[in-house]
Short mmCIF file of C-alpha atoms in Angstrom, two decimals:
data_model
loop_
_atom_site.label_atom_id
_atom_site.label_comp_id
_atom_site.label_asym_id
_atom_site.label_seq_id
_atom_site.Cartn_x
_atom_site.Cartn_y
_atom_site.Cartn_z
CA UNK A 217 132.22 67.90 47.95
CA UNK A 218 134.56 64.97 48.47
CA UNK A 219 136.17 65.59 45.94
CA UNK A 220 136.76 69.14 46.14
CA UNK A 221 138.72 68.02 49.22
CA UNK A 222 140.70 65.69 47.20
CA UNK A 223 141.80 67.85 44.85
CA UNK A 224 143.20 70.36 47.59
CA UNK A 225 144.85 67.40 49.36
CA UNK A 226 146.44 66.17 46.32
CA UNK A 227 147.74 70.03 45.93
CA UNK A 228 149.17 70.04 49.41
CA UNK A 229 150.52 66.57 49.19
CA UNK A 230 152.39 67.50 45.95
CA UNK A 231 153.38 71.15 47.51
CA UNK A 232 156.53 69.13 48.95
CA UNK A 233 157.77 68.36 46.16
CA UNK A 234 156.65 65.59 42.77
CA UNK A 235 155.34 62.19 43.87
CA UNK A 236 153.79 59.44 41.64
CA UNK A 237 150.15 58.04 42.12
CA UNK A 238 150.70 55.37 44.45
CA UNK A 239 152.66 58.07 47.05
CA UNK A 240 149.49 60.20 46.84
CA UNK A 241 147.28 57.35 47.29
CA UNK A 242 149.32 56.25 50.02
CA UNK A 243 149.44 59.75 51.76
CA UNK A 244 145.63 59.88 51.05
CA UNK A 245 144.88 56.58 52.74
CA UNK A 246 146.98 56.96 55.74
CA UNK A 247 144.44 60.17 56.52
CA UNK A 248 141.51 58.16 55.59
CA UNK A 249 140.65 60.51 52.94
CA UNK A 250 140.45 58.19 50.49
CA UNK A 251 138.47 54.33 50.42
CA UNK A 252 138.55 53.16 46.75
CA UNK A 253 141.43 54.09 44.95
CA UNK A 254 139.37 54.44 41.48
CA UNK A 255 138.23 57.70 42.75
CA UNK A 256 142.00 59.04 42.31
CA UNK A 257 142.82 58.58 38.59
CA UNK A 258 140.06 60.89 36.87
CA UNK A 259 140.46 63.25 39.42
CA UNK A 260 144.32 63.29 38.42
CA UNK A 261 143.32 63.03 34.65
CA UNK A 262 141.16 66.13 35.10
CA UNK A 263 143.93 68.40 37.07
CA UNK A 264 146.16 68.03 34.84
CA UNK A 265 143.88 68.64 31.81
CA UNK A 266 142.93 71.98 33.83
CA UNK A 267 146.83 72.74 33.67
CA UNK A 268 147.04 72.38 37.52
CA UNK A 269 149.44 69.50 37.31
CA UNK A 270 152.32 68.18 35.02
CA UNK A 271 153.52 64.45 35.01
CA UNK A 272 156.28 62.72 33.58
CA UNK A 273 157.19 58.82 33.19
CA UNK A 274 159.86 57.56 35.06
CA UNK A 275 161.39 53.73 34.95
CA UNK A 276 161.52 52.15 38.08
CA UNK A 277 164.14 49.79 38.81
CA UNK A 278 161.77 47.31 40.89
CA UNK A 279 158.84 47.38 39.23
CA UNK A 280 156.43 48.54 36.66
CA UNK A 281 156.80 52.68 35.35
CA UNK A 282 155.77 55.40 37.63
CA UNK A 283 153.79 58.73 36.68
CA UNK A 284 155.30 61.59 38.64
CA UNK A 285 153.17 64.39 38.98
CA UNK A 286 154.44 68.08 39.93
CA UNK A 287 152.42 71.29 40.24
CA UNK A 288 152.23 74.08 37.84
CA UNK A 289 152.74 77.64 38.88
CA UNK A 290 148.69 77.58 38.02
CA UNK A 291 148.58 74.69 40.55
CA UNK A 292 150.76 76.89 43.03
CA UNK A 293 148.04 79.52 42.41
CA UNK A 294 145.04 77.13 42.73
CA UNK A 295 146.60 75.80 46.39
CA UNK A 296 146.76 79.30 47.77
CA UNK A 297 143.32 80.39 46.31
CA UNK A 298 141.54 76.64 47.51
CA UNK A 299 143.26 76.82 51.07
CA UNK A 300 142.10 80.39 51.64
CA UNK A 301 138.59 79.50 51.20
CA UNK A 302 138.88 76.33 52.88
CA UNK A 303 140.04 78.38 56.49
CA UNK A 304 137.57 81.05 55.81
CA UNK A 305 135.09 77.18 55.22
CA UNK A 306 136.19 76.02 58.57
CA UNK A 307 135.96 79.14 60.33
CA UNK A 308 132.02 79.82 59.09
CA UNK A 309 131.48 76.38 60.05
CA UNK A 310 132.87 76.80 63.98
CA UNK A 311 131.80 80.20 64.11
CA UNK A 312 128.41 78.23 64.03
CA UNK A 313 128.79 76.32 66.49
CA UNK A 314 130.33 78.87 69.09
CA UNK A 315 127.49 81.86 68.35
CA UNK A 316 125.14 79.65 70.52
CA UNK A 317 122.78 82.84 70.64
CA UNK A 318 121.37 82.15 67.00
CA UNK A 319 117.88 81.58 66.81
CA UNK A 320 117.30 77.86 67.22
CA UNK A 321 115.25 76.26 64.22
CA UNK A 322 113.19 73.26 65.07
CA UNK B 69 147.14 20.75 39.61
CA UNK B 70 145.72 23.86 38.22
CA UNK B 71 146.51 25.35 34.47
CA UNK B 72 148.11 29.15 34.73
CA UNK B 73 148.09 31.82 32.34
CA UNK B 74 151.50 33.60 31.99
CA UNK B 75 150.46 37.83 31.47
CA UNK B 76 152.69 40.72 30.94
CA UNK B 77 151.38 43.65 33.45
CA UNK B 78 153.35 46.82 33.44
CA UNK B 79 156.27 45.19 31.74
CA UNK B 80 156.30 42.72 34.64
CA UNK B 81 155.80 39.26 33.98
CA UNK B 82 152.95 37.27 36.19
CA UNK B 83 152.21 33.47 36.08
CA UNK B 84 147.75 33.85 37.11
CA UNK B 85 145.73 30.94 37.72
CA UNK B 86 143.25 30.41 35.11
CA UNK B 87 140.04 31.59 37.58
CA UNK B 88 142.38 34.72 38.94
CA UNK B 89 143.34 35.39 35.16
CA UNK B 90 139.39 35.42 34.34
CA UNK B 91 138.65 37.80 37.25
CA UNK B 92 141.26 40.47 35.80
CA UNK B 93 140.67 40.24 32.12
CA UNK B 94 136.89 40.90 33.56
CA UNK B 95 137.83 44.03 35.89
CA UNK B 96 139.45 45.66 33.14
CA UNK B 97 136.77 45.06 30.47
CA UNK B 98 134.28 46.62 32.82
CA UNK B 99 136.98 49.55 33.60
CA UNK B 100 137.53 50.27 30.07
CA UNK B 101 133.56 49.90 29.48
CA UNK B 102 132.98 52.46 32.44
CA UNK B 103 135.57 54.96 31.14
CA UNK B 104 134.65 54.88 27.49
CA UNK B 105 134.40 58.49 26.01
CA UNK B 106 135.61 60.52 29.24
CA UNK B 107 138.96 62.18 29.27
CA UNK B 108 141.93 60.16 29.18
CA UNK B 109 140.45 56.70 29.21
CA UNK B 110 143.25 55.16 27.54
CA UNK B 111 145.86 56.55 30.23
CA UNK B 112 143.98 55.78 33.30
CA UNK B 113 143.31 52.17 31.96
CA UNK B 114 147.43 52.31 31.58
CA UNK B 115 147.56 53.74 34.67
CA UNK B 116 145.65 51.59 36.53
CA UNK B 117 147.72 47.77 35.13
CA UNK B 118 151.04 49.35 36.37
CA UNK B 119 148.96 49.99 39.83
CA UNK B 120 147.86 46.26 40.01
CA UNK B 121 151.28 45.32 38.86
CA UNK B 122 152.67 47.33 41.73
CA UNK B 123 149.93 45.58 44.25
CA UNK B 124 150.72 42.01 42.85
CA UNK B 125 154.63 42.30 43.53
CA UNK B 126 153.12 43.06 47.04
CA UNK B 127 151.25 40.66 47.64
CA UNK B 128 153.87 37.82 45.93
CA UNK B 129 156.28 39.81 48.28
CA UNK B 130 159.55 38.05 45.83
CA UNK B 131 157.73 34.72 46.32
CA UNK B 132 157.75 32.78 43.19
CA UNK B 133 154.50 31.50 43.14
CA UNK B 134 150.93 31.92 40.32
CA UNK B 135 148.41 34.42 41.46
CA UNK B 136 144.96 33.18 42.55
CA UNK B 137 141.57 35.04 42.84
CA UNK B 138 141.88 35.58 46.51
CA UNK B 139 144.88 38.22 44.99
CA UNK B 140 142.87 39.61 42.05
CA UNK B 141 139.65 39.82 44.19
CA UNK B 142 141.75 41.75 46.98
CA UNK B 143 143.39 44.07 44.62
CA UNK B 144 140.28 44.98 42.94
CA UNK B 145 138.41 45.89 45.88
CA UNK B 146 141.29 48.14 47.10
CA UNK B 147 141.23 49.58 43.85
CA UNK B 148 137.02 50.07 43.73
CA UNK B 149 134.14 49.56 41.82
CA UNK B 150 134.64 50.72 37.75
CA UNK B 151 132.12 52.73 38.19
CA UNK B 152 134.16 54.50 40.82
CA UNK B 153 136.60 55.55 38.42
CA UNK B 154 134.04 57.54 36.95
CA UNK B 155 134.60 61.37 37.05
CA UNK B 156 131.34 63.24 38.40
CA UNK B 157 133.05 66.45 37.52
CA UNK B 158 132.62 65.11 33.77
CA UNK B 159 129.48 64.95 33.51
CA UNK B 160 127.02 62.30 32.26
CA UNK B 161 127.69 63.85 28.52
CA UNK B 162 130.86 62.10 27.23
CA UNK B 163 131.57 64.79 23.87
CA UNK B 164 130.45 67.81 26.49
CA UNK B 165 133.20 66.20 28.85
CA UNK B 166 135.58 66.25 25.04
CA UNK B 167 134.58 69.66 24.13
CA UNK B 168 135.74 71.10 27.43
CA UNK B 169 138.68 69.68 27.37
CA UNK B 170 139.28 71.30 24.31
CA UNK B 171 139.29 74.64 25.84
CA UNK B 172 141.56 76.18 27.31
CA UNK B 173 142.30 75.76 31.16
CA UNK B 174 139.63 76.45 33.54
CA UNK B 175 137.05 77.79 31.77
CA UNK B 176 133.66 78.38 33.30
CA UNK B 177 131.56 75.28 32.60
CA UNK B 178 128.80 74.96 30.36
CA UNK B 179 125.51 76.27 32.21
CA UNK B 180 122.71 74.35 32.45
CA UNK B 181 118.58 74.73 32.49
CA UNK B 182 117.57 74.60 36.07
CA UNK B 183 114.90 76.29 38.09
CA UNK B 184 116.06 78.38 40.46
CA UNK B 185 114.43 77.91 43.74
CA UNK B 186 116.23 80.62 45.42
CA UNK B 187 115.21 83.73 44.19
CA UNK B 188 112.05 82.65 42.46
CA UNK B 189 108.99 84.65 41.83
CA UNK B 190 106.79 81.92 40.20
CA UNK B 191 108.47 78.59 39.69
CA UNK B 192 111.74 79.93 39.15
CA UNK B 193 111.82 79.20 35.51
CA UNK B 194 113.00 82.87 34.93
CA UNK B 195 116.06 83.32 37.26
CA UNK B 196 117.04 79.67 36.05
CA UNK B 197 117.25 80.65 32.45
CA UNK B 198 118.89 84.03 33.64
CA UNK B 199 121.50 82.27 34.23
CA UNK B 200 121.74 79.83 31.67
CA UNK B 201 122.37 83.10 29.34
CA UNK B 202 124.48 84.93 32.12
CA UNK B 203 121.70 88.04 32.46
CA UNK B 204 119.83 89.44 35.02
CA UNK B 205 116.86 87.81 35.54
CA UNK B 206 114.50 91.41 35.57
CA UNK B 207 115.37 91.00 31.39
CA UNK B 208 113.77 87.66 31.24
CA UNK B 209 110.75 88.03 33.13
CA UNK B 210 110.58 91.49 30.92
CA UNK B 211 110.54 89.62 28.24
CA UNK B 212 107.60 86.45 30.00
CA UNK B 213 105.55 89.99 30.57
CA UNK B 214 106.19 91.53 26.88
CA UNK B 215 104.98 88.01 26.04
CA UNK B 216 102.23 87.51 27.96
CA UNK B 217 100.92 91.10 27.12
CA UNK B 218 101.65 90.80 23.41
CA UNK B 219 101.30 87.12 21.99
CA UNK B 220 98.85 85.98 25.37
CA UNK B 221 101.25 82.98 24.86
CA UNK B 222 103.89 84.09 27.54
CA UNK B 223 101.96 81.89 30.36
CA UNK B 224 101.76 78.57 28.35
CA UNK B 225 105.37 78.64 27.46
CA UNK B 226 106.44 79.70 31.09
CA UNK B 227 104.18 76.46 32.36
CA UNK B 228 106.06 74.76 29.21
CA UNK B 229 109.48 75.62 30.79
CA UNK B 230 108.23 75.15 34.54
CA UNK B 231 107.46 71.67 33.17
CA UNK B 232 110.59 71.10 31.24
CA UNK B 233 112.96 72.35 33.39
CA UNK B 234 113.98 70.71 36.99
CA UNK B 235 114.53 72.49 40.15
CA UNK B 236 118.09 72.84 41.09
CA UNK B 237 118.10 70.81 44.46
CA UNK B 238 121.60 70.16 45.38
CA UNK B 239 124.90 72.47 45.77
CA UNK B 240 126.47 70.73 42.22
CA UNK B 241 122.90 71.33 40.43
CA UNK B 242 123.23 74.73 41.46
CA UNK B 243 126.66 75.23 40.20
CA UNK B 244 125.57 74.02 37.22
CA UNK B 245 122.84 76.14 36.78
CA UNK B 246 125.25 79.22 37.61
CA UNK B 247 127.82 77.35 34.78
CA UNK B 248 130.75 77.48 37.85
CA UNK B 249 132.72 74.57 37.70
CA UNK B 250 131.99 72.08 40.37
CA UNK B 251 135.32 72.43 42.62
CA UNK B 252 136.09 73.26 46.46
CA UNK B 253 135.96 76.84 46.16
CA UNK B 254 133.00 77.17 44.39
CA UNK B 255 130.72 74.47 46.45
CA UNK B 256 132.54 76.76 49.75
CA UNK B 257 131.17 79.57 48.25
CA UNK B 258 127.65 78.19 47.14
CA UNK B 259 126.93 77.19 50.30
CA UNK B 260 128.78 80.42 51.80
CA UNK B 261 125.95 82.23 50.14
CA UNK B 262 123.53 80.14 51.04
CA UNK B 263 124.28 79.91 54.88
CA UNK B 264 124.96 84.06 54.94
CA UNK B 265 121.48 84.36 53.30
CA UNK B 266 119.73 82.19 56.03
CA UNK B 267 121.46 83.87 58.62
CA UNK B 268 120.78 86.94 57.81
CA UNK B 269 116.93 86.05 57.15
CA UNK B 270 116.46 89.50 55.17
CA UNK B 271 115.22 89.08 51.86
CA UNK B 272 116.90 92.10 50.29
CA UNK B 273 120.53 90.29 50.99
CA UNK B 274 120.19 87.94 48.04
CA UNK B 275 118.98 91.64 45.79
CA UNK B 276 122.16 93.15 46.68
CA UNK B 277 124.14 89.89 46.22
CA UNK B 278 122.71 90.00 42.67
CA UNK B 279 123.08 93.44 42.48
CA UNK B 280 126.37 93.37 42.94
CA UNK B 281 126.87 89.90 40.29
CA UNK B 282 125.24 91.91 37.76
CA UNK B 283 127.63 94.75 37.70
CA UNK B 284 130.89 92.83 38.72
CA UNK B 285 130.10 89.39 35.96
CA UNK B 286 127.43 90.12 34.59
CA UNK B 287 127.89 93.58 32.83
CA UNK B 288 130.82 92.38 31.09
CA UNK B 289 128.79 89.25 29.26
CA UNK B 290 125.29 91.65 28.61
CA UNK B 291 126.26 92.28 25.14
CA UNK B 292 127.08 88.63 23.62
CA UNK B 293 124.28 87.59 26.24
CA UNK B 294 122.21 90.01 25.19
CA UNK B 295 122.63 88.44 21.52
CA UNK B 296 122.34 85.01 22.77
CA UNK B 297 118.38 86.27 24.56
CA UNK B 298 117.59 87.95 21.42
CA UNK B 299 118.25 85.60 18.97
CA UNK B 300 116.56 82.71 21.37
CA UNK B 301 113.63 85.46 21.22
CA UNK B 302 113.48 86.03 18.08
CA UNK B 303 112.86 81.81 17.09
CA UNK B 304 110.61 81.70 20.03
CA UNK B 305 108.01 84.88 18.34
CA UNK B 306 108.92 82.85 14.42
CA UNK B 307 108.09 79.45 16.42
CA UNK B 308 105.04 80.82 17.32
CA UNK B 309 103.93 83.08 14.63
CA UNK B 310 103.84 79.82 12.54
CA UNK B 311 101.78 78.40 15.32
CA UNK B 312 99.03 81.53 15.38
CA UNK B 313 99.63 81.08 11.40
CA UNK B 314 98.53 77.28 11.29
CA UNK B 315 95.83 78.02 13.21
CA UNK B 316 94.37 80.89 11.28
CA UNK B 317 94.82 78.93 8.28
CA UNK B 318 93.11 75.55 9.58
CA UNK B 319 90.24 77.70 11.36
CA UNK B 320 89.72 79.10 7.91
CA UNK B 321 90.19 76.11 6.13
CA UNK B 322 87.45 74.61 8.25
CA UNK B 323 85.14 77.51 7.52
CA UNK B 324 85.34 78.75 11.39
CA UNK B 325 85.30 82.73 10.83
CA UNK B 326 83.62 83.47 14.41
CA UNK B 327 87.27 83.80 15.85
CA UNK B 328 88.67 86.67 14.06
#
């Protein structure tokens, strides 16, 4: 489930434009969406393997290479499709909460 | 006075105390150990040294100075466990994770033998292997009927199979039964389903749900399906003709004629 969540954050995060790993770990952690970092790298490995994402290496002048990674128009796809069912996630879960006439289960 | 190691890390250079040296040549053992046989091992692995690399100019922030452990312990804990690193998407089958990478894009995943406990009749064997072959599940309790009626062998192989198989319990063992690829969308609408179902507490919701899979998906698979059920049919009746067969022949063989 996390997971899932991941992968449409990483989506969104990259929507602005190509960042490398430690940007989208960095943009992860500063929403406390992500703990470990471990968790980030297969999860990247297996996007772009779906053809979701592209990378290339860049040199960095101050320290060691960089992996950009960029969406694919199948990634573009894949954002609009995930965030559609994520509102229509979030609005069956509050619509829960607000029809307080459902039958109560004990 | 303590000896240092000097290590090359990303093309950087780092001077490491011998324990803090230790520590990392460990981490990444146990990293490479952890990712052995899943997809991309060798790039992550990469991936992950120009990370630490990154994290160690940090920490030195331009001060010339060795690494110690309290660095190497700090960066591995931000960077988690190996087994972390782990992909539960992939699987616990390294060449399934291989072969599906293979394929092309998002395919649906490989479907799995579960019991079904949501629309169950008996143990749920049936609907769980009606969607392991991607039919609906009417043709393969048909065909646990035909059996019992015919071969009077139907029930010990469905007992078999109730045995064999486990229940699907959680939202990913579900997926897996239904061979959808574990992702956002598809746990959303697994437990979409699943929360429209209770709410609507009628039991004929989940028949039209499945009505309506079997002629929008379904349909389209019945014929190489099909195939797949009779050819899996077809071993099962040879499987157990040679049973009846052995039996005959040893009942003979033992001069019991009372049976038949």
């Amino acid at each position: 489930m996390r997971k899932g969540v991941l992968e449409l954050c990483i989506l969104r995060i990259l929507r602005k434009g190509e960042a490398y790993t430690s940007d989208i770990v960095d943009a992860l952690k500063a929403v406390d969406l992500l703990v470990v970092e471990g968790t980030i790298y297969p999860l990247l490995t297996r996007m772009k393997n779906a053809g979701t994402l592209t990378y290339r290496w860049a040199e960095s002048s101050s320290g060691p290479p960089r992996k950009y990674y960029d969406l694919t128009l199948e990634g573009e796809a894949l954002l609009a499709e995930l965030e559609a069912a994520w509102d229509q996630f979030v609005s069956s879960v509050n619509s829960l909460d607000s029809s307080s006439s459902t039958p109560r289960t004990s | 006075m303590m000896e240092t190691r000097s290590i090359s890390l990303g093309n950087l250079l780092f001077q490491m105390e011998l324990p803090a040296f230790e520590r990392l040549g460990a981490y990444l053992d146990a990293l490479r150990r952890a990712l052995r046989g899943s997809d991309g091992a060798e790039d992550i692995v990469k991936e992950v040294e120009y990370r630490m690399a990154e994290l160690f100019q940090d920490a030195l922030a331009g001060v010339s100075r060795a690494l110690q452990l309290d660095d190497v312990e700090r960066v591995c804990a931000q960077l988690g466990d190996p087994s972390d690193f782990r992909d539960e998407g992939d699987g616990d089958d390294p060449s399934q994770s291989r072969r599906r990478a293979g394929d092309e894009g998002q395919q649906r995943g490989r479907r799995r033998w579960y019991r079904d406990p949501d629309e169950r009749v008996l143990a749920g064997v049936a609907s769980g292997i009606a969607y392991r072959f991607g039919v609906d599940p009417i043709v393969i309790r048909a065909l646990f009927i035909a059996l019992v009626v015919f071969t009077g062998t139907g029930f010990l192989f469905y007992l078999i199979l109730a045995a064999i198989m486990p229940v699907a319990k959680t939202a990913s063992d579900r997926l897996a039964m239904k061979g959808d690829p574990v992702t956002l969308a598809s746990i959303i609408d697994s437990m979409e389903s699943q929360i429209r179902a209770r709410g609507s507490g009628q039991a004929d919701r989940p028949w039209a749900q499945r009505w309506r899979n079997f002629v929008s998906q379904t349909l389209p698979e019945a014929l190489q399906a099909l195939g797949k059920v009779v050819l899996w049919t077809l071993l099962s009746i040879a499987i157990l003709s040679v049973l009846v067969l052995g039996a005959f022949i040893l009942s003979t063989a033992l001069g019991f004629n009372g049976f038949f």
